[in-house]
GROMACS .gro file of C-alpha atoms in nm:
model
  491
    1MET     CA    1  -4.840  -0.916  -0.396
    2GLY     CA    2  -4.677  -0.675  -0.218
    3SER     CA    3  -4.289  -0.517  -0.261
    4LEU     CA    4  -4.187  -0.682   0.097
    5GLN     CA    5  -4.326  -0.985   0.021
    6ARG     CA    6  -4.138  -1.057  -0.321
    7PRO     CA    7  -3.747  -1.089  -0.271
    8PHE     CA    8  -3.590  -0.777  -0.430
    9LYS     CA    9  -3.431  -0.907  -0.786
   10LEU     CA   10  -3.098  -0.807  -0.867
   11TYR     CA   11  -2.885  -0.852  -1.227
   12PHE     CA   12  -2.507  -0.832  -1.314
   13VAL     CA   13  -2.364  -0.831  -1.658
   14PRO     CA   14  -2.008  -0.791  -1.658
   15PHE     CA   15  -1.776  -0.767  -1.924
   16LEU     CA   16  -1.615  -1.005  -2.085
   17THR     CA   17  -1.272  -1.017  -1.951
   18PRO     CA   18  -1.168  -1.146  -1.605
   19GLY     CA   19  -1.032  -0.839  -1.505
   20HIS     CA   20  -1.414  -0.697  -1.508
   21MET     CA   21  -1.591  -1.030  -1.511
   22VAL     CA   22  -1.404  -1.182  -1.144
   23PRO     CA   23  -1.426  -0.874  -0.930
   24LEU     CA   24  -1.734  -0.783  -0.985
   25PHE     CA   25  -1.885  -1.183  -0.959
   26GLU     CA   26  -1.765  -1.109  -0.627
   27LEU     CA   27  -1.929  -0.845  -0.547
   28ALA     CA   28  -2.247  -0.998  -0.681
   29ARG     CA   29  -2.184  -1.318  -0.426
   30LEU     CA   30  -2.146  -0.980  -0.104
   31PHE     CA   31  -2.553  -0.909  -0.251
   32ALA     CA   32  -2.633  -1.271  -0.252
   33ALA     CA   33  -2.483  -1.285   0.073
   34ARG     CA   34  -2.728  -1.009   0.296
   35GLY     CA   35  -3.033  -1.180   0.139
   36ILE     CA   36  -3.045  -0.978  -0.239
   37HIS     CA   37  -3.163  -1.221  -0.547
   38VAL     CA   38  -2.836  -1.189  -0.751
   39THR     CA   39  -2.874  -1.335  -1.128
   40PHE     CA   40  -2.546  -1.319  -1.244
   41PHE     CA   41  -2.513  -1.287  -1.655
   42THR     CA   42  -2.286  -1.477  -1.842
   43THR     CA   43  -2.194  -1.726  -2.137
   44PRO     CA   44  -2.120  -2.138  -2.084
   45ALA     CA   45  -1.748  -2.096  -2.098
   46ASN     CA   46  -1.713  -1.808  -1.827
   47ALA     CA   47  -2.002  -2.000  -1.645
   48LEU     CA   48  -1.767  -2.318  -1.573
   49LEU     CA   49  -1.509  -2.062  -1.393
   50LEU     CA   50  -1.792  -1.949  -1.155
   51ARG     CA   51  -2.054  -2.224  -1.149
   52LYS     CA   52  -1.781  -2.404  -0.818
   53ALA     CA   53  -1.890  -2.082  -0.562
   54VAL     CA   54  -2.233  -2.025  -0.698
   55ASP     CA   55  -2.247  -2.389  -0.644
   56LYS     CA   56  -2.153  -2.303  -0.262
   57ASP     CA   57  -2.321  -2.016  -0.221
   58VAL     CA   58  -2.639  -2.177  -0.265
   59ALA     CA   59  -2.535  -2.473  -0.044
   60ALA     CA   60  -2.538  -2.170   0.191
   61ALA     CA   61  -2.875  -2.113   0.115
   62ARG     CA   62  -2.741  -1.736  -0.058
   63PRO     CA   63  -2.973  -1.686  -0.318
   64ILE     CA   64  -2.768  -1.642  -0.648
   65SER     CA   65  -2.758  -1.782  -0.999
   66LEU     CA   66  -2.651  -1.763  -1.347
   67HIS     CA   67  -2.836  -1.671  -1.637
   68VAL     CA   68  -2.645  -1.865  -1.918
   69LEU     CA   69  -2.640  -1.716  -2.333
   70HIS     CA   70  -2.517  -1.916  -2.577
   71PHE     CA   71  -2.178  -1.697  -2.706
   72PRO     CA   72  -2.168  -1.590  -3.054
   73SER     CA   73  -1.914  -1.830  -3.119
   74ARG     CA   74  -1.989  -1.876  -3.530
   75GLU     CA   75  -2.086  -1.489  -3.621
   76ALA     CA   76  -1.819  -1.335  -3.492
   77GLY     CA   77  -1.593  -1.588  -3.644
   78ILE     CA   78  -1.400  -1.731  -3.391
   79PRO     CA   79  -1.349  -2.183  -3.294
   80ASP     CA   80  -1.584  -2.242  -2.996
   81GLY     CA   81  -1.528  -2.211  -2.644
   82ILE     CA   82  -1.297  -1.860  -2.657
   83GLU     CA   83  -1.557  -1.637  -2.508
   84ASN     CA   84  -1.389  -1.406  -2.306
   85LEU     CA   85  -1.091  -1.155  -2.402
   86LEU     CA   86  -0.834  -1.411  -2.222
   87ASP     CA   87  -0.883  -1.766  -2.287
   88GLY     CA   88  -0.809  -1.850  -2.618
   89ALA     CA   89  -0.734  -1.522  -2.752
   90VAL     CA   90  -0.367  -1.621  -2.809
   91ASP     CA   91  -0.335  -1.312  -3.132
   92ALA     CA   92  -0.510  -0.973  -3.279
   93GLN     CA   93  -0.712  -1.208  -3.498
   94THR     CA   94  -0.875  -1.376  -3.211
   95LEU     CA   95  -0.924  -1.096  -2.982
   96SER     CA   96  -1.132  -0.920  -3.285
   97GLY     CA   97  -1.325  -1.212  -3.259
   98VAL     CA   98  -1.425  -1.205  -2.902
   99CYS     CA   99  -1.507  -0.822  -2.914
  100LYS     CA  100  -1.753  -0.903  -3.223
  101GLY     CA  101  -1.888  -1.151  -3.020
  102ILE     CA  102  -1.937  -0.918  -2.710
  103ALA     CA  103  -2.083  -0.653  -2.889
  104ILE     CA  104  -2.300  -0.887  -3.079
  105LEU     CA  105  -2.449  -1.031  -2.692
  106GLU     CA  106  -2.434  -0.700  -2.576
  107GLU     CA  107  -2.842  -0.734  -2.745
  108ARG     CA  108  -2.904  -1.051  -2.664
  109PHE     CA  109  -2.830  -0.965  -2.248
  110GLN     CA  110  -3.092  -0.643  -2.344
  111ASP     CA  111  -3.373  -0.869  -2.475
  112ALA     CA  112  -3.319  -1.147  -2.197
  113ILE     CA  113  -3.332  -0.880  -1.981
  114LEU     CA  114  -3.662  -0.713  -2.131
  115GLN     CA  115  -3.800  -1.036  -2.133
  116ASN     CA  116  -3.778  -1.093  -1.699
  117PRO     CA  117  -3.755  -0.719  -1.541
  118PRO     CA  118  -3.512  -0.735  -1.241
  119ASP     CA  119  -3.603  -0.422  -0.955
  120CYS     CA  120  -3.242  -0.269  -1.023
  121LEU     CA  121  -2.943  -0.356  -1.314
  122VAL     CA  122  -2.579  -0.334  -1.199
  123VAL     CA  123  -2.396  -0.329  -1.534
  124ASP     CA  124  -2.027  -0.291  -1.685
  125PHE     CA  125  -1.962   0.066  -1.730
  126VAL     CA  126  -1.826  -0.052  -2.048
  127TYR     CA  127  -2.179  -0.116  -2.171
  128SER     CA  128  -2.325   0.228  -2.270
  129TRP     CA  129  -2.668   0.128  -2.239
  130ALA     CA  130  -2.776   0.063  -1.878
  131SER     CA  131  -2.961   0.409  -1.804
  132ASP     CA  132  -3.127   0.365  -2.117
  133LEU     CA  133  -3.281   0.021  -2.071
  134ALA     CA  134  -3.308   0.060  -1.687
  135ALA     CA  135  -3.500   0.368  -1.808
  136ARG     CA  136  -3.720   0.167  -2.018
  137LEU     CA  137  -3.785  -0.062  -1.749
  138ASP     CA  138  -3.785   0.221  -1.518
  139ILE     CA  139  -3.635   0.062  -1.264
  140PRO     CA  140  -3.239   0.197  -1.138
  141ALA     CA  141  -2.937   0.087  -1.295
  142ILE     CA  142  -2.576   0.027  -1.131
  143ALA     CA  143  -2.271   0.104  -1.305
  144PHE     CA  144  -1.987  -0.084  -1.170
  145ASN     CA  145  -1.654   0.091  -1.284
  146SER     CA  146  -1.371  -0.161  -1.246
  147PHE     CA  147  -1.118   0.105  -1.240
  148CYS     CA  148  -1.011   0.358  -0.904
  149LEU     CA  149  -1.185   0.693  -0.911
  150PHE     CA  150  -0.820   0.870  -0.976
  151SER     CA  151  -0.819   0.761  -1.279
  152VAL     CA  152  -1.098   0.776  -1.369
  153CYS     CA  153  -1.101   1.191  -1.231
  154ALA     CA  154  -0.729   1.195  -1.444
  155ILE     CA  155  -0.931   1.041  -1.744
  156HIS     CA  156  -1.148   1.296  -1.699
  157SER     CA  157  -0.915   1.604  -1.644
  158LEU     CA  158  -0.720   1.515  -1.990
  159LYS     CA  159  -1.052   1.524  -2.218
  160SER     CA  160  -1.024   1.874  -2.328
  161PHE     CA  161  -0.646   1.890  -2.243
  162ALA     CA  162  -0.424   2.006  -2.516
  163MET     CA  163  -0.149   1.761  -2.521
  164PRO     CA  164   0.192   1.888  -2.542
  165GLY     CA  165   0.348   1.760  -2.856
  166SER     CA  166   0.625   1.501  -2.627
  167GLY     CA  167   0.732   1.517  -2.272
  168PRO     CA  168   0.623   1.507  -1.955
  169PHE     CA  169   0.297   1.731  -1.824
  170ILE     CA  170   0.105   1.839  -1.518
  171ILE     CA  171  -0.293   1.654  -1.530
  172PRO     CA  172  -0.484   1.927  -1.479
  173ASP     CA  173  -0.712   2.018  -1.190
  174LEU     CA  174  -0.672   1.695  -1.001
  175PRO     CA  175  -0.615   1.731  -0.537
  176HIS     CA  176  -0.256   1.653  -0.626
  177GLN     CA  177   0.039   1.763  -0.854
  178ILE     CA  178   0.025   1.413  -1.116
  179SER     CA  179   0.315   1.427  -1.377
  180MET     CA  180   0.287   1.227  -1.658
  181ASN     CA  181   0.606   1.156  -1.871
  182PHE     CA  182   0.399   1.054  -2.234
  183GLN     CA  183   0.043   1.131  -2.338
  184PRO     CA  184  -0.214   0.807  -2.362
  185PRO     CA  185  -0.338   0.683  -2.662
  186GLU     CA  186  -0.613   0.906  -2.786
  187GLU     CA  187  -0.812   0.604  -2.856
  188PHE     CA  188  -0.842   0.480  -2.576
  189ASN     CA  189  -0.874   0.810  -2.388
  190SER     CA  190  -1.183   0.891  -2.605
  191ALA     CA  191  -1.315   0.551  -2.588
  192MET     CA  192  -1.336   0.581  -2.187
  193VAL     CA  193  -1.484   0.949  -2.175
  194SER     CA  194  -1.719   0.823  -2.329
  195ARG     CA  195  -1.795   0.565  -2.181
  196ILE     CA  196  -1.733   0.699  -1.833
  197GLU     CA  197  -2.028   0.969  -1.928
  198ALA     CA  198  -2.246   0.723  -1.986
  199SER     CA  199  -2.210   0.620  -1.643
  200TYR     CA  200  -2.308   0.918  -1.511
  201LYS     CA  201  -2.725   0.904  -1.634
  202THR     CA  202  -2.686   0.595  -1.390
  203ASN     CA  203  -2.814   0.604  -1.046
  204GLY     CA  204  -2.444   0.563  -0.898
  205ILE     CA  205  -2.114   0.388  -0.963
  206ILE     CA  206  -1.961   0.020  -0.765
  207MET     CA  207  -1.627  -0.032  -0.746
  208ASN     CA  208  -1.420  -0.277  -0.602
  209ASN     CA  209  -1.170  -0.070  -0.340
  210PHE     CA  210  -1.238   0.113   0.029
  211ALA     CA  211  -1.280   0.430  -0.006
  212GLU     CA  212  -0.977   0.540   0.230
  213LEU     CA  213  -0.755   0.437  -0.031
  214ASP     CA  214  -0.939   0.694  -0.336
  215GLY     CA  215  -0.928   0.932  -0.067
  216GLU     CA  216  -0.971   1.223  -0.165
  217TYR     CA  217  -1.086   1.120  -0.521
  218ALA     CA  218  -1.389   1.003  -0.427
  219GLU     CA  219  -1.513   1.362  -0.300
  220HIS     CA  220  -1.357   1.524  -0.646
  221TYR     CA  221  -1.525   1.285  -0.842
  222GLU     CA  222  -1.871   1.368  -0.715
  223LYS     CA  223  -1.750   1.746  -0.751
  224ILE     CA  224  -1.707   1.752  -1.132
  225SER     CA  225  -1.946   1.403  -1.219
  226GLY     CA  226  -2.252   1.521  -0.998
  227HIS     CA  227  -2.256   1.148  -0.927
  228ARG     CA  228  -2.291   0.888  -0.688
  229VAL     CA  229  -2.037   0.676  -0.592
  230ARG     CA  230  -1.986   0.396  -0.376
  231HIS     CA  231  -1.664   0.179  -0.242
  232ILE     CA  232  -1.771  -0.173  -0.155
  233GLY     CA  233  -1.470  -0.332  -0.175
  234PRO     CA  234  -1.205  -0.485  -0.142
  235ALA     CA  235  -1.394  -0.809  -0.321
  236GLY     CA  236  -1.067  -1.057  -0.332
  237LEU     CA  237  -1.163  -1.025   0.094
  238ILE     CA  238  -1.505  -1.233   0.037
  239HIS     CA  239  -1.242  -1.583  -0.001
  240ARG     CA  240  -1.115  -1.725   0.324
  241THR     CA  241  -0.990  -2.037   0.246
  242ALA     CA  242  -0.651  -2.133   0.112
  243GLU     CA  243  -0.866  -2.337  -0.156
  244GLU     CA  244  -1.069  -2.037  -0.231
  245LYS     CA  245  -0.828  -1.838  -0.280
  246THR     CA  246  -0.664  -2.059  -0.525
  247GLU     CA  247  -0.969  -2.171  -0.684
  248ARG     CA  248  -1.072  -1.825  -0.737
  249SER     CA  249  -1.206  -1.922  -1.094
  250HIS     CA  250  -0.913  -2.016  -1.349
  251LYS     CA  251  -0.709  -2.325  -1.233
  252SER     CA  252  -0.438  -2.291  -1.099
  253ALA     CA  253  -0.118  -2.394  -1.273
  254VAL     CA  254   0.115  -2.484  -0.964
  255LYS     CA  255  -0.076  -2.668  -0.713
  256GLU     CA  256  -0.169  -2.534  -0.371
  257HIS     CA  257   0.055  -2.709  -0.118
  258GLU     CA  258   0.369  -2.674  -0.355
  259CYS     CA  259   0.309  -2.281  -0.364
  260LEU     CA  260   0.268  -2.287  -0.001
  261SER     CA  261   0.558  -2.507   0.077
  262TRP     CA  262   0.810  -2.347  -0.106
  263LEU     CA  263   0.653  -2.021   0.034
  264ASP     CA  264   0.750  -2.152   0.378
  265SER     CA  265   1.072  -2.238   0.346
  266LYS     CA  266   1.133  -1.834   0.288
  267GLU     CA  267   1.198  -1.509   0.570
  268PRO     CA  268   0.919  -1.355   0.558
  269ASN     CA  269   0.948  -1.017   0.317
  270SER     CA  270   1.248  -1.194   0.077
  271VAL     CA  271   1.032  -1.340  -0.209
  272LEU     CA  272   0.902  -1.101  -0.473
  273TYR     CA  273   0.559  -1.200  -0.662
  274VAL     CA  274   0.590  -1.097  -1.021
  275CYS     CA  275   0.303  -1.106  -1.226
  276PHE     CA  276   0.154  -0.921  -1.488
  277GLY     CA  277  -0.174  -1.020  -1.484
  278SER     CA  278  -0.465  -1.176  -1.727
  279SER     CA  279  -0.405  -1.019  -2.057
  280CYS     CA  280  -0.042  -0.905  -2.105
  281ARG     CA  281   0.177  -1.108  -2.353
  282PHE     CA  282   0.528  -0.983  -2.335
  283SER     CA  283   0.758  -1.008  -2.705
  284ASP     CA  284   1.053  -1.315  -2.572
  285ALA     CA  285   1.301  -1.050  -2.585
  286GLN     CA  286   1.129  -0.870  -2.262
  287LEU     CA  287   1.023  -1.223  -2.129
  288TYR     CA  288   1.465  -1.276  -2.204
  289GLU     CA  289   1.493  -0.941  -2.062
  290ILE     CA  290   1.296  -1.022  -1.682
  291ALA     CA  291   1.436  -1.334  -1.616
  292SER     CA  292   1.837  -1.126  -1.635
  293GLY     CA  293   1.727  -0.874  -1.452
  294LEU     CA  294   1.543  -1.118  -1.154
  295GLU     CA  295   1.839  -1.363  -1.181
  296SER     CA  296   2.087  -1.079  -1.122
  297SER     CA  297   1.916  -0.892  -0.850
  298GLY     CA  298   1.996  -1.219  -0.634
  299CYS     CA  299   1.648  -1.163  -0.483
  300ASP     CA  300   1.421  -1.501  -0.449
  301PHE     CA  301   1.075  -1.434  -0.664
  302ILE     CA  302   0.762  -1.624  -0.777
  303TRP     CA  303   0.759  -1.586  -1.208
  304VAL     CA  304   0.406  -1.607  -1.315
  305VAL     CA  305   0.446  -1.577  -1.706
  306SER     CA  306   0.133  -1.582  -1.957
  307GLY     CA  307   0.090  -1.741  -2.251
  308LYS     CA  308   0.354  -2.002  -2.229
  309ASP     CA  309   0.219  -2.210  -2.096
  310ILE     CA  310   0.380  -2.617  -2.047
  311THR     CA  311   0.407  -2.823  -2.412
  312GLU     CA  312   0.590  -3.122  -2.446
  313ASN     CA  313   0.587  -2.928  -2.803
  314GLU     CA  314   0.831  -2.666  -2.645
  315THR     CA  315   1.199  -2.720  -2.712
  316GLU     CA  316   1.529  -2.619  -2.568
  317GLU     CA  317   1.657  -2.398  -2.818
  318GLU     CA  318   1.263  -2.239  -2.834
  319ARG     CA  319   1.241  -2.158  -2.444
  320GLU     CA  320   1.589  -2.017  -2.499
  321LYS     CA  321   1.439  -1.792  -2.677
  322TRP     CA  322   1.282  -1.577  -2.358
  323MET     CA  323   1.534  -1.684  -2.077
  324PRO     CA  324   1.863  -1.750  -2.048
  325LYS     CA  325   1.979  -2.122  -2.106
  326GLY     CA  326   1.968  -2.316  -1.763
  327PHE     CA  327   1.802  -2.021  -1.609
  328GLU     CA  328   1.494  -2.225  -1.531
  329GLY     CA  329   1.717  -2.560  -1.358
  330LYS     CA  330   1.952  -2.325  -1.201
  331VAL     CA  331   1.692  -2.177  -0.986
  332LYS     CA  332   1.526  -2.449  -0.888
  333ARG     CA  333   1.799  -2.619  -0.779
  334GLU     CA  334   1.920  -2.332  -0.549
  335ASN     CA  335   1.549  -2.295  -0.458
  336LYS     CA  336   1.591  -1.922  -0.534
  337GLY     CA  337   1.227  -1.937  -0.761
  338MET     CA  338   0.926  -2.042  -0.891
  339VAL     CA  339   0.851  -2.020  -1.273
  340VAL     CA  340   0.482  -2.127  -1.318
  341ARG     CA  341   0.317  -2.044  -1.625
  342GLY     CA  342  -0.061  -1.988  -1.644
  343TRP     CA  343  -0.297  -1.849  -1.401
  344ALA     CA  344  -0.149  -1.846  -1.055
  345PRO     CA  345  -0.350  -1.858  -0.667
  346GLN     CA  346  -0.255  -1.436  -0.678
  347LEU     CA  347  -0.450  -1.395  -0.353
  348LEU     CA  348  -0.285  -1.743  -0.184
  349ILE     CA  349   0.045  -1.593  -0.263
  350LEU     CA  350   0.039  -1.246  -0.199
  351GLY     CA  351  -0.117  -1.289   0.155
  352HIS     CA  352   0.246  -1.495   0.235
  353GLU     CA  353   0.423  -1.323   0.519
  354ALA     CA  354   0.728  -1.414   0.236
  355ILE     CA  355   0.615  -1.183   0.046
  356GLY     CA  356   0.765  -0.837   0.007
  357GLY     CA  357   0.718  -0.705  -0.289
  358PHE     CA  358   0.491  -0.762  -0.614
  359MET     CA  359   0.620  -0.640  -0.952
  360THR     CA  360   0.250  -0.561  -1.105
  361HIS     CA  361   0.188  -0.422  -1.453
  362CYS     CA  362  -0.036  -0.226  -1.239
  363GLY     CA  363  -0.460  -0.359  -1.306
  364TRP     CA  364  -0.654  -0.226  -1.100
  365ASN     CA  365  -0.758  -0.533  -0.918
  366SER     CA  366  -0.414  -0.670  -0.928
  367VAL     CA  367  -0.263  -0.360  -0.733
  368VAL     CA  368  -0.611  -0.346  -0.456
  369GLU     CA  369  -0.521  -0.710  -0.371
  370GLY     CA  370  -0.119  -0.607  -0.321
  371ILE     CA  371  -0.262  -0.318  -0.127
  372THR     CA  372  -0.482  -0.534   0.066
  373ALA     CA  373  -0.135  -0.810   0.176
  374GLY     CA  374   0.056  -0.501   0.239
  375VAL     CA  375   0.259  -0.595  -0.025
  376PRO     CA  376   0.516  -0.255  -0.186
  377MET     CA  377   0.460  -0.291  -0.565
  378ILE     CA  378   0.760  -0.256  -0.815
  379THR     CA  379   0.505  -0.061  -1.103
  380TRP     CA  380   0.536  -0.174  -1.519
  381PRO     CA  381   0.128  -0.015  -1.655
  382VAL     CA  382   0.190  -0.152  -2.007
  383HIS     CA  383  -0.226  -0.071  -2.115
  384SER     CA  384  -0.552   0.075  -2.071
  385GLU     CA  385  -0.598   0.320  -1.689
  386GLN     CA  386  -0.272   0.078  -1.555
  387PHE     CA  387  -0.026   0.440  -1.620
  388TYR     CA  388  -0.297   0.625  -1.400
  389ASN     CA  389  -0.310   0.321  -1.156
  390GLU     CA  390   0.110   0.377  -1.123
  391LYS     CA  391   0.075   0.735  -1.009
  392LEU     CA  392  -0.178   0.654  -0.778
  393ILE     CA  393   0.053   0.406  -0.624
  394THR     CA  394   0.359   0.552  -0.595
  395GLU     CA  395   0.307   0.964  -0.648
  396VAL     CA  396  -0.004   0.988  -0.395
  397HIS     CA  397   0.050   0.668  -0.153
  398GLY     CA  398   0.440   0.618  -0.206
  399ILE     CA  399   0.406   0.237  -0.230
  400GLY     CA  400   0.598   0.106  -0.505
  401VAL     CA  401   0.888   0.273  -0.716
  402GLU     CA  402   0.839   0.283  -1.150
  403VAL     CA  403   1.022   0.063  -1.357
  404GLY     CA  404   1.048   0.306  -1.605
  405THR     CA  405   0.850   0.172  -1.883
  406GLU     CA  406   0.774   0.380  -2.194
  407GLU     CA  407   0.582   0.300  -2.472
  408TRP     CA  408   0.187   0.281  -2.339
  409ALA     CA  409   0.006   0.078  -2.612
  410LEU     CA  410  -0.324   0.003  -2.668
  411TRP     CA  411  -0.421  -0.335  -2.568
  412VAL     CA  412  -0.322  -0.680  -2.481
  413PHE     CA  413  -0.095  -0.735  -2.847
  414ASP     CA  414   0.042  -0.445  -2.924
  415GLY     CA  415   0.371  -0.191  -2.792
  416GLY     CA  416   0.662  -0.426  -2.749
  417LYS     CA  417   0.915  -0.153  -2.958
  418LYS     CA  418   1.074  -0.037  -2.608
  419MET     CA  419   1.240  -0.279  -2.398
  420VAL     CA  420   1.259  -0.196  -2.054
  421THR     CA  421   1.573  -0.314  -1.997
  422ARG     CA  422   1.748  -0.584  -1.683
  423ASP     CA  423   1.891  -0.309  -1.521
  424ARG     CA  424   1.655  -0.076  -1.499
  425ILE     CA  425   1.445  -0.445  -1.381
  426GLU     CA  426   1.729  -0.491  -1.109
  427LYS     CA  427   1.738  -0.184  -0.972
  428ALA     CA  428   1.353  -0.127  -0.877
  429VAL     CA  429   1.371  -0.493  -0.740
  430ARG     CA  430   1.683  -0.331  -0.512
  431LYS     CA  431   1.481  -0.087  -0.401
  432VAL     CA  432   1.193  -0.243  -0.279
  433MET     CA  433   1.343  -0.587  -0.184
  434ASP     CA  434   1.642  -0.413   0.011
  435GLY     CA  435   1.520  -0.325   0.344
  436GLY     CA  436   1.648   0.017   0.298
  437ASP     CA  437   1.512   0.351   0.457
  438GLU     CA  438   1.335   0.389   0.175
  439ALA     CA  439   1.161   0.003   0.114
  440MET     CA  440   1.050   0.009   0.494
  441GLU     CA  441   0.888   0.337   0.452
  442MET     CA  442   0.673   0.195   0.180
  443ARG     CA  443   0.643  -0.158   0.340
  444LYS     CA  444   0.511   0.081   0.688
  445ARG     CA  445   0.255   0.280   0.470
  446VAL     CA  446   0.148   0.006   0.240
  447GLY     CA  447   0.064  -0.235   0.662
  448GLU     CA  448  -0.144   0.093   0.737
  449LEU     CA  449  -0.329   0.077   0.367
  450GLY     CA  450  -0.357  -0.299   0.433
  451LYS     CA  451  -0.497  -0.261   0.776
  452LYS     CA  452  -0.776  -0.056   0.654
  453ALA     CA  453  -0.867  -0.214   0.382
  454LYS     CA  454  -0.987  -0.540   0.599
  455GLU     CA  455  -1.178  -0.238   0.853
  456ALA     CA  456  -1.351  -0.181   0.498
  457VAL     CA  457  -1.522  -0.517   0.485
  458GLN     CA  458  -1.600  -0.605   0.880
  459GLU     CA  459  -1.873  -0.476   1.040
  460GLY     CA  460  -1.943  -0.133   1.056
  461GLY     CA  461  -1.608  -0.040   0.774
  462SER     CA  462  -1.682   0.166   0.493
  463SER     CA  463  -1.766  -0.051   0.244
  464HIS     CA  464  -1.941  -0.298   0.497
  465THR     CA  465  -2.212   0.106   0.518
  466ASN     CA  466  -2.204   0.179   0.203
  467LEU     CA  467  -2.324  -0.161   0.113
  468THR     CA  468  -2.597  -0.147   0.386
  469ALA     CA  469  -2.638   0.225   0.255
  470LEU     CA  470  -2.719   0.104  -0.087
  471ILE     CA  471  -2.952  -0.164  -0.085
  472THR     CA  472  -3.182   0.057   0.215
  473GLU     CA  473  -3.223   0.283  -0.116
  474LEU     CA  474  -3.263  -0.008  -0.377
  475ILE     CA  475  -3.576  -0.185  -0.154
  476ARG     CA  476  -3.725   0.173  -0.018
  477TRP     CA  477  -3.763   0.318  -0.381
  478ARG     CA  478  -3.878  -0.043  -0.494
  479GLU     CA  479  -4.126  -0.004  -0.193
  480ALA     CA  480  -4.242   0.373  -0.313
  481LYS     CA  481  -4.378   0.271  -0.663
  482PRO     CA  482  -4.714   0.213  -0.750
  483LEU     CA  483  -4.822  -0.211  -0.715
  484ASP     CA  484  -4.925  -0.242  -1.119
  485GLN     CA  485  -4.584  -0.145  -1.213
  486ILE     CA  486  -4.374  -0.374  -0.918
  487GLN     CA  487  -4.662  -0.653  -1.057
  488LYS     CA  488  -4.548  -0.607  -1.420
  489CYS     CA  489  -4.185  -0.671  -1.291
  490GLU     CA  490  -4.279  -1.025  -1.111
  491MET     CA  491  -4.429  -1.123  -1.450
   0.00000   0.00000   0.00000
């Protein structure tokens, strides 16, 4: 069988946390929509989150499937059904167990790929084995980097930088002069440098981003790394209907009609959306400060609270540890706000005209979704590369204000010693939501970027063109292979 007669097979291997898995799955669906035969590797519990979208694509004759491998819960010492770094990982011990399970699963991913090789691999950059495995199979490997290029370049610039003992410093060798108030945890930067440099050995990287947002950092990245980058996002724009945006992965804790009808009752740009992503967990004391700051700001809001799912066992005394007495009932009676405990339909909310600001942890998916919706941000980074993303928002593009967090945690359950007080929260909210000149300028700039994001995925746009070029290159590479090598891949 000749190379042109067999469909091109592309395998996607995600890192099992929603912030990595969801955008990579959405990018995989873009390839399937172009006729590429896509297989997405996952585990049973994670497959349940993706199955509905897969079934929809299959019904539309898009060639996508799931390859489901058993998650090694018993070997990792955790209960069955906990298979990513969000669902059920409620404490540091369980989180450690999930990480152990993912490490065991890496070998099983590789074994499955070796048994039935594809034409190309797309692997999360967290896994540093992609290029070696691809070399064994004589196929190309593409790394998926879940950051933005600005953050990748910042991490690269600091790899041999002599950090000051304390106090602010300038990140060296970047196109912009970027000031950091304090240094990142050494463990984080060193771990990221090793993974980023391992990704240089692949045949390029893809990103859930659009070229106009990273700007000159695409050229800067290719200069310092000698590595090709392709922006093919924002991936979230694959969702068109309200139902798709609501049921993107996890089941929403608030009904679509309830959320939309409340927002419909509000004036344009009058509501603040507050959400710190899937992995941030604040102390009760910090949640109390957030509630107090929102209340004193007088702004209407939707506040998504992770780790505080509604249970019949929560007493009034326990509730008052993390919000003022009567707070939830008061904002509901006065029609001032909604408190959502658990997962929220973020794309649906951000896209509503009533949303005028977004208080965010600066995880990359949330950043690109906020920008795509044209919403200015209040930046509250917590861990990982979020502090670099904050600088892209506030110092490079000028589309947000910093709340002033003073602690760079290593991971989800670290940190919490330095509180962001209610007065700083109130000040930041008023700065974005008060309709002043600075707020209007931010709104104008982010609106222009949002327009460019939508144009990027249209035919002829930068991301659409990048995806076309990448698919063309991959197919040409396979056509150039000797026939006997192609037939081995068919076995």
